C-alpha positions as MATLAB code, in Angstrom:
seq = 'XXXXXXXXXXXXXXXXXXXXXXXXXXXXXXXXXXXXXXXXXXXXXXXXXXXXXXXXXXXXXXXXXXXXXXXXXXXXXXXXXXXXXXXXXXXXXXXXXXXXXXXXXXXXXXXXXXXXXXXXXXXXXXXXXXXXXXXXXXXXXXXXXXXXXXXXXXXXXXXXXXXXXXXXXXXXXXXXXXXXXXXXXXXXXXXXXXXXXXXXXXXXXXXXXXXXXXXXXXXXXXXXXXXXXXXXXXXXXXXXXXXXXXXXXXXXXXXXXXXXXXXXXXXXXXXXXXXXXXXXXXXXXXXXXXXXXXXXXXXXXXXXXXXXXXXXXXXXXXXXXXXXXXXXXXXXXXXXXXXXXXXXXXXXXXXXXXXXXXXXXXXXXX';
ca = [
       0.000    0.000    0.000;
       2.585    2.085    1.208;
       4.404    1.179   -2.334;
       1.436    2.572   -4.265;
       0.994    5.639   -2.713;
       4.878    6.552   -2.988;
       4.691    6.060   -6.792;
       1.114    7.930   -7.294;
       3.143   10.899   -5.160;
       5.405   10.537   -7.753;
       3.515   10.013  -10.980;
       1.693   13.216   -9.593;
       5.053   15.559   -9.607;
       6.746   14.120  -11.969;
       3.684   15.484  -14.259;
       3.251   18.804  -12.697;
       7.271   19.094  -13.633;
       6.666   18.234  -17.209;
       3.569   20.405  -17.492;
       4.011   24.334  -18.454;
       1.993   27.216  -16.084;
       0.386   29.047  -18.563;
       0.676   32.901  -16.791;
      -1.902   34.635  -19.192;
      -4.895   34.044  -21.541;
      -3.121   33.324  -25.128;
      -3.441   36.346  -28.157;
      -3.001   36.309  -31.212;
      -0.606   37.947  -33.975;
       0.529   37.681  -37.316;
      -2.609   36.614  -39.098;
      -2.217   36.252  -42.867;
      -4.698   34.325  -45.662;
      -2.549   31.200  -44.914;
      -1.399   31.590  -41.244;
      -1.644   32.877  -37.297;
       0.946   33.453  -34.805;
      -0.748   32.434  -30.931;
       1.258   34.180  -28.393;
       1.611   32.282  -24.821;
       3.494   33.405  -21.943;
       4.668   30.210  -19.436;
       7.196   29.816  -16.762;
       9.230   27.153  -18.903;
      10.930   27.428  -22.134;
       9.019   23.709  -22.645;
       6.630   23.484  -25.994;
       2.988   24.547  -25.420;
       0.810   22.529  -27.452;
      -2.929   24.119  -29.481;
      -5.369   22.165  -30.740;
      -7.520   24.066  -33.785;
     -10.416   23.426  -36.509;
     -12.357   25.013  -39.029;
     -15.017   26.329  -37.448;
     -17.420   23.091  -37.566;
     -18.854   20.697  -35.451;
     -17.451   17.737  -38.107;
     -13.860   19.070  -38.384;
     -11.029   17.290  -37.652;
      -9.086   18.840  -34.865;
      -5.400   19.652  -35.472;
      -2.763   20.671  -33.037;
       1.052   22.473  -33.329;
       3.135   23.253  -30.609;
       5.195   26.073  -30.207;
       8.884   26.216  -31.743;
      10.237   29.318  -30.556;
      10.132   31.410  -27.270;
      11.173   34.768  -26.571;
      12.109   35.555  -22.865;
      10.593   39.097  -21.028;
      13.085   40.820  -18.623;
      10.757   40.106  -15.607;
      12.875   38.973  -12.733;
      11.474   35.296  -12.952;
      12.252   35.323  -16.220;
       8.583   34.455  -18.426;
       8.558   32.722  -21.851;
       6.861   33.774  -24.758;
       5.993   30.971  -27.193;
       4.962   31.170  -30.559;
       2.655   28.410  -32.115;
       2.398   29.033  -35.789;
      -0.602   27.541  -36.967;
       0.150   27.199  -40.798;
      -1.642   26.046  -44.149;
      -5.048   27.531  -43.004;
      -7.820   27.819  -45.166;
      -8.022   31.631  -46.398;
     -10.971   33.569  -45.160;
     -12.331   30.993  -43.152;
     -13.256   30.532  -39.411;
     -11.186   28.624  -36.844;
     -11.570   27.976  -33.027;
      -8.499   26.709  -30.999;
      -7.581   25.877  -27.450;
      -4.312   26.063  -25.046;
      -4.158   24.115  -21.826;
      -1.749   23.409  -19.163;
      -2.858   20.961  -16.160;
      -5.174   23.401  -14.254;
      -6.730   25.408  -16.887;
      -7.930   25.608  -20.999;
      -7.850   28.208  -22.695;
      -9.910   28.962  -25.772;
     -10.199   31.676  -28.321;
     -11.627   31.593  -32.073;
     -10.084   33.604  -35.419;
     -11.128   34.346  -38.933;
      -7.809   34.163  -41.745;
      -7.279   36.895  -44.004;
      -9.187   36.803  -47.706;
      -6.726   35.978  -50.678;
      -8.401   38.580  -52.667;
     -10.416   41.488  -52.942;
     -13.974   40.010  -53.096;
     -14.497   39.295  -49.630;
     -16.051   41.845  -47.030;
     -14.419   42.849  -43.485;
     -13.590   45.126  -40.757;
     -10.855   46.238  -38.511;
     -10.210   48.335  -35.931;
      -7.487   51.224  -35.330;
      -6.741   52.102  -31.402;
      -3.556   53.801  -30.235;
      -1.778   55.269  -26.721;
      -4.117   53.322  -24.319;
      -1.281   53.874  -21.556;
      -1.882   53.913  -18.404;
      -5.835   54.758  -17.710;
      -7.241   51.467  -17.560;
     -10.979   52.096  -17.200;
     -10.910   53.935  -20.421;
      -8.840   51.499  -22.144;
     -10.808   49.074  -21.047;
     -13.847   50.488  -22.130;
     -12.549   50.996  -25.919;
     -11.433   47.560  -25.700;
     -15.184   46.358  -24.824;
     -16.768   48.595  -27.795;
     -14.454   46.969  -30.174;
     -15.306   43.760  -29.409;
     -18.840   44.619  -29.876;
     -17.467   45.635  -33.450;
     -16.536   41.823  -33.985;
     -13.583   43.144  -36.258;
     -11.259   40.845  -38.054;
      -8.068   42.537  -36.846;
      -6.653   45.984  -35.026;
      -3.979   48.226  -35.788;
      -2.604   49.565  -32.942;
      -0.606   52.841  -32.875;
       1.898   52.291  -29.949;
       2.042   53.596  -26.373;
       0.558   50.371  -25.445;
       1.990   51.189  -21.961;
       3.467   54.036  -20.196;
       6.944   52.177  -20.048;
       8.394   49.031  -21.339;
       8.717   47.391  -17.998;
       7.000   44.037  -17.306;
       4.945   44.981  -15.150;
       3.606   48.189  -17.182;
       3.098   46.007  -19.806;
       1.165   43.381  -17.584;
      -0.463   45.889  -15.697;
      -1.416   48.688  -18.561;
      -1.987   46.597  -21.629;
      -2.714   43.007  -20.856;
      -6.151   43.832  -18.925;
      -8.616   41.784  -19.063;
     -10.891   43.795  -21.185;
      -7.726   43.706  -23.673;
      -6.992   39.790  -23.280;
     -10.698   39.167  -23.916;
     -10.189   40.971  -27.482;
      -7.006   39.947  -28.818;
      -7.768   36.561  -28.308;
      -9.970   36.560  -30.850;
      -8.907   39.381  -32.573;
      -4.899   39.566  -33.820;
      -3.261   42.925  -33.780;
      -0.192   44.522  -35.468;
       1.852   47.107  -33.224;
       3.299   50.811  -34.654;
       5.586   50.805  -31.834;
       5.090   53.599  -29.884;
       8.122   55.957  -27.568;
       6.308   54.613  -24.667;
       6.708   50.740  -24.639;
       9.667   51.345  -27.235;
      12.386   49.153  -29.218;
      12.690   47.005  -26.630;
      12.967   42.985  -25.049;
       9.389   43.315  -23.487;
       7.702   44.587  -26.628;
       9.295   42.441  -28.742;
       8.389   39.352  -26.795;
       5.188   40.260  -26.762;
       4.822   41.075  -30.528;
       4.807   39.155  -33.422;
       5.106   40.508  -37.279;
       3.748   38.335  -40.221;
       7.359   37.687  -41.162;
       7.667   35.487  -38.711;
      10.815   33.577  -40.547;
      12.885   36.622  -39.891;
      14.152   36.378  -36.655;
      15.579   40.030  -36.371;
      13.721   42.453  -34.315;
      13.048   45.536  -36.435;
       9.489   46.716  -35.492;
       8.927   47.670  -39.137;
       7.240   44.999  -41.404;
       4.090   44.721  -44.122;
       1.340   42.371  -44.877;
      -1.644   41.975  -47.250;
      -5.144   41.901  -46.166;
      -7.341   41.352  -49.175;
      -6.947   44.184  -50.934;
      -5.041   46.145  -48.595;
      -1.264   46.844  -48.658;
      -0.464   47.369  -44.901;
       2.646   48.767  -44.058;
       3.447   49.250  -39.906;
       6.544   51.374  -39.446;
       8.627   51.662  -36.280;
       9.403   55.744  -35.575;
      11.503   54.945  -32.534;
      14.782   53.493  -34.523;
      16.394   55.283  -37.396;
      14.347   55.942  -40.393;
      16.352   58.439  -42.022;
      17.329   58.525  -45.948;
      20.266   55.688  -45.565;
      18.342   53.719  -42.742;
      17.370   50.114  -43.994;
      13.932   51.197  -42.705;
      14.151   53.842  -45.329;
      14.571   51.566  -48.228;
      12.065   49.346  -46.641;
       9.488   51.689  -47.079;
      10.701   52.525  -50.436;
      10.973   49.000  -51.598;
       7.374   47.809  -50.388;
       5.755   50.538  -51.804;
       7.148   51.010  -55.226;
       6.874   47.150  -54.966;
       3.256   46.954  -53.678;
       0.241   45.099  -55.143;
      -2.181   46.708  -53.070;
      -5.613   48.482  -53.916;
      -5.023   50.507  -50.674;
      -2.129   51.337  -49.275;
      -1.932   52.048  -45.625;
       0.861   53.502  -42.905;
       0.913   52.701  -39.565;
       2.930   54.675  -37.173;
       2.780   56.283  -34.107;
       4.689   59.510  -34.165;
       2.630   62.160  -37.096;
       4.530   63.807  -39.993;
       1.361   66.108  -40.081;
      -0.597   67.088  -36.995;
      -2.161   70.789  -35.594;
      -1.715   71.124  -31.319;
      -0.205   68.217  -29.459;
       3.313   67.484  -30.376;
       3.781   69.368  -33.191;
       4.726   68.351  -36.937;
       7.771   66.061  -37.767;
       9.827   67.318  -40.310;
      11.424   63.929  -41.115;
       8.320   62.424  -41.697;
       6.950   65.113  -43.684;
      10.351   64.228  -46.030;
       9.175   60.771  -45.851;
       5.521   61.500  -47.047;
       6.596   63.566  -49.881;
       9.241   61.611  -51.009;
       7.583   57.875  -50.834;
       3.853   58.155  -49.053;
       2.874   60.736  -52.020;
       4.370   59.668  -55.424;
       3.412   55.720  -54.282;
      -0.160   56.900  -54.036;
      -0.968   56.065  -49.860;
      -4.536   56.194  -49.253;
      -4.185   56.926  -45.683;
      -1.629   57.132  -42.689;
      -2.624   56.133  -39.337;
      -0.555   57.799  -36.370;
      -0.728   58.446  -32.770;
       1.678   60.367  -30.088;
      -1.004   63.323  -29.786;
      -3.662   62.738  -27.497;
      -6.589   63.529  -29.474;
      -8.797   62.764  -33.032;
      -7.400   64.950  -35.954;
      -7.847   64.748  -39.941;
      -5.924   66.100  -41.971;
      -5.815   66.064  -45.544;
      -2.113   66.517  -47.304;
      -1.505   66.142  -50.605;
      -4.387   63.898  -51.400;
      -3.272   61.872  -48.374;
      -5.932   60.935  -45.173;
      -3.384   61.547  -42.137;
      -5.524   60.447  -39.098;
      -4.522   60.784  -35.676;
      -6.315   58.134  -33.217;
      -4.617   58.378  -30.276;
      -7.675   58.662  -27.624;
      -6.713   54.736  -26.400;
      -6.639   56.429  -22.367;
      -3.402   58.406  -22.365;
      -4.410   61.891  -20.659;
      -5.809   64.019  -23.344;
      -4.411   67.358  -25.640;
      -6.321   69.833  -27.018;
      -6.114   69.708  -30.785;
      -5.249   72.911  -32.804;
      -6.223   73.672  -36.624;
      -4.032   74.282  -39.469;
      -5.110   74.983  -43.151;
      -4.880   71.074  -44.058;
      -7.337   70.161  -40.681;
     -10.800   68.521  -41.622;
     -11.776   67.978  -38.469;
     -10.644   67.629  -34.594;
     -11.514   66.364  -31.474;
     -10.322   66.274  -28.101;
     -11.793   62.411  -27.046;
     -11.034   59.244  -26.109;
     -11.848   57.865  -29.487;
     -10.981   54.268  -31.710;
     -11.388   53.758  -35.279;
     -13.549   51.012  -37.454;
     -12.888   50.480  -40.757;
     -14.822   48.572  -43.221;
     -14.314   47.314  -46.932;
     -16.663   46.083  -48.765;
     -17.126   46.179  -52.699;
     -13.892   47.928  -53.387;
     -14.650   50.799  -50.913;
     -13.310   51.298  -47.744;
     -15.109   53.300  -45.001;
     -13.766   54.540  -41.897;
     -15.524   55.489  -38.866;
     -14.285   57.219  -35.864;
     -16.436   56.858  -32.006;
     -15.284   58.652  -29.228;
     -15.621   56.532  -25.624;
     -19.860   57.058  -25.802;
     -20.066   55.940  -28.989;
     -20.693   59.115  -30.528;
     -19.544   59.404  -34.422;
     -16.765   61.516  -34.491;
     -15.640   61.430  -38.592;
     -16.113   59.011  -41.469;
     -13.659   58.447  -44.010;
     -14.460   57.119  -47.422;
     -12.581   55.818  -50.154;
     -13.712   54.141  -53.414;
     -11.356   52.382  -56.147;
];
């Protein structure tokens, strides 16, 4: 008897050894018409296993486990493993799980189209920071939005600690959204070029190992390209001919920037001379349809050389008030998140504040 119970005591740590702690709810990243990056942060480098399906109560259920980790600079150290679920269907529902031995974990996706016929919706949120309620808030009306995906426009978090990032950005109103809803990351002066943020990020390109903060991706019709305004972007930086390359390269309808510090904006933090270069030199003769920014607290459109600059940077950071310049459409001092719709070779783009209140819309036909 006393035989039995010694080797149950040990059949019972010898399994809580091999199993992972999952620390957080899993997220998603990295979603493409083919592929998804799922995010989960453990205390062991040890593979995490999902299990995922179509949508449907006949699939068959598949699993992958993670194959690489990045490590956060907590002081017991965390793991951040990426499971790259791969040869998805395109534009097509999935539902997957995580589990470690005391809790599962589920969450549910939709791929990317492969072309320009099919409908959808994202949504655009930036410098959330460090008021929670009102992040938390946004984060609840976008989910009611059911969009496909988010841009975000950095300042995810007042600093790039752990436990800003934990604290600030991982709430649960946030955790509930993005793990059903993948985001790409402008990277913002806040959270910043740094180990945290780029253990908790994950761009499309997810065989480059380098951390750049700067990367592209298709969606449909849409040429995204996320920029990162906190490492060198000058004329000679390989951000520089990044930009240049993708866009005189692109195959997209719509072309769209993503970054957090404005070349163009009236109040706040003022216009950014090397950005303006940028936009006249590459946004405007390669025909972008619209550059999302954040950095000043507020809603602002302005309209520069047949370019939609939009400032949505009402994520909880304390507000600005917004000033006008001849190029200003419209302005708002609000907590405010963007919505963004195409559908029949149009996109629309709609701007709430935190009641729900329509603050702009945006349209754009091709």
């Amino acid at each position: 008897m006393k035989k039995s119970l010694f080797t149950i005591l040990i059949f019972v740590l010898f399994s809580n050894f091999l199993w992972s702690k999952i620390i957080m709810q899993p997220y998603l990243q990295a979603v493409t018409d083919s592929s998804i990056a799922i995010l989960v942060e453990s205390d062991s480098p040890e593979p995490i296993e999902a299990k995922y399906s179509i949508a449907s109560s006949s699939a068959t259920q598949l699993t992958a486990k993670s194959q690489t980790y990045k490590v956060t600079d907590n002081s017991a150290k965390t793991y951040i493993h990426r499971i790259y679920l791969k040869n998805l269907a395109s534009y097509s529902n999935y539902t997957y799980s995580v589990s470690d031995n005391t809790t599962k974990y589920q969450g549910k996706f939709i791929t990317a189209p492969s072309d320009d016929s099919k409908d959808f919706t994202f949504a655009i949120m930036g410098d959330c920071r460090s008021q929670t309620k009102i992040h938390s808030k946004i984060a609840d009306d976008i989910a009611q939005k059911e969009p496909n995906f988010s841009i975000y426009l950095g300042d995810l978090c007042f600093s790039p600690s752990y436990s800003a990032w934990k604290d600030e950005f991982f709430i649960p109103s946030e955790l509930n959204l993005i793990a059903n809803v993948p985001f790409a990351n402008a990277i913002g002066n806040h959270e910043d070029s740094k180990p945290n943020t780029y253990a908790f990020t994950q761009s499309p390109d997810i065989a480059n190992s380098e951390d750049l903060g700067y990367f592209d991706f298709y969606y449909g019709p849409i040429h995204f390209i996320i920029l990162n305004t906190e490492v060198n972007i000058s004329t000679n930086s390989k951000q520089y001919k990044f930009i240049k390359n993708a866009l005189e390269n692109s195959k997209g309808k719509f072309k769209i920037v993503a970054m957090h510090i404005p070349p163009y904006v009236a109040g706040g933090h003022g216009e950014n001379g090397k950005l303006i270069s940028i936009s006249e030199k590459l946004f405007v003769p390669n025909k972008v349809d619209i550059v999302l920014a954040g950095d000043s607290h507020f809603y602002q459109h302005n309209l520069v050389n047949g370019i939609h600059h939009l400032i949505i940077a009402g994520g909880g950071a304390p507000l600005y008030t917004p000033k006008s310049k001849d190029y200003t459409l419209n302005s708002a001092k609000a907590y405010c998140y963007g919505i963004a719709n195409y559908s029949n070779n149009a996109l629309t783009l709609e701007v709430y504040d935190i009641n729900n209140n329509l603050l702009d819309t945006i349209q754009i036909k091709k």
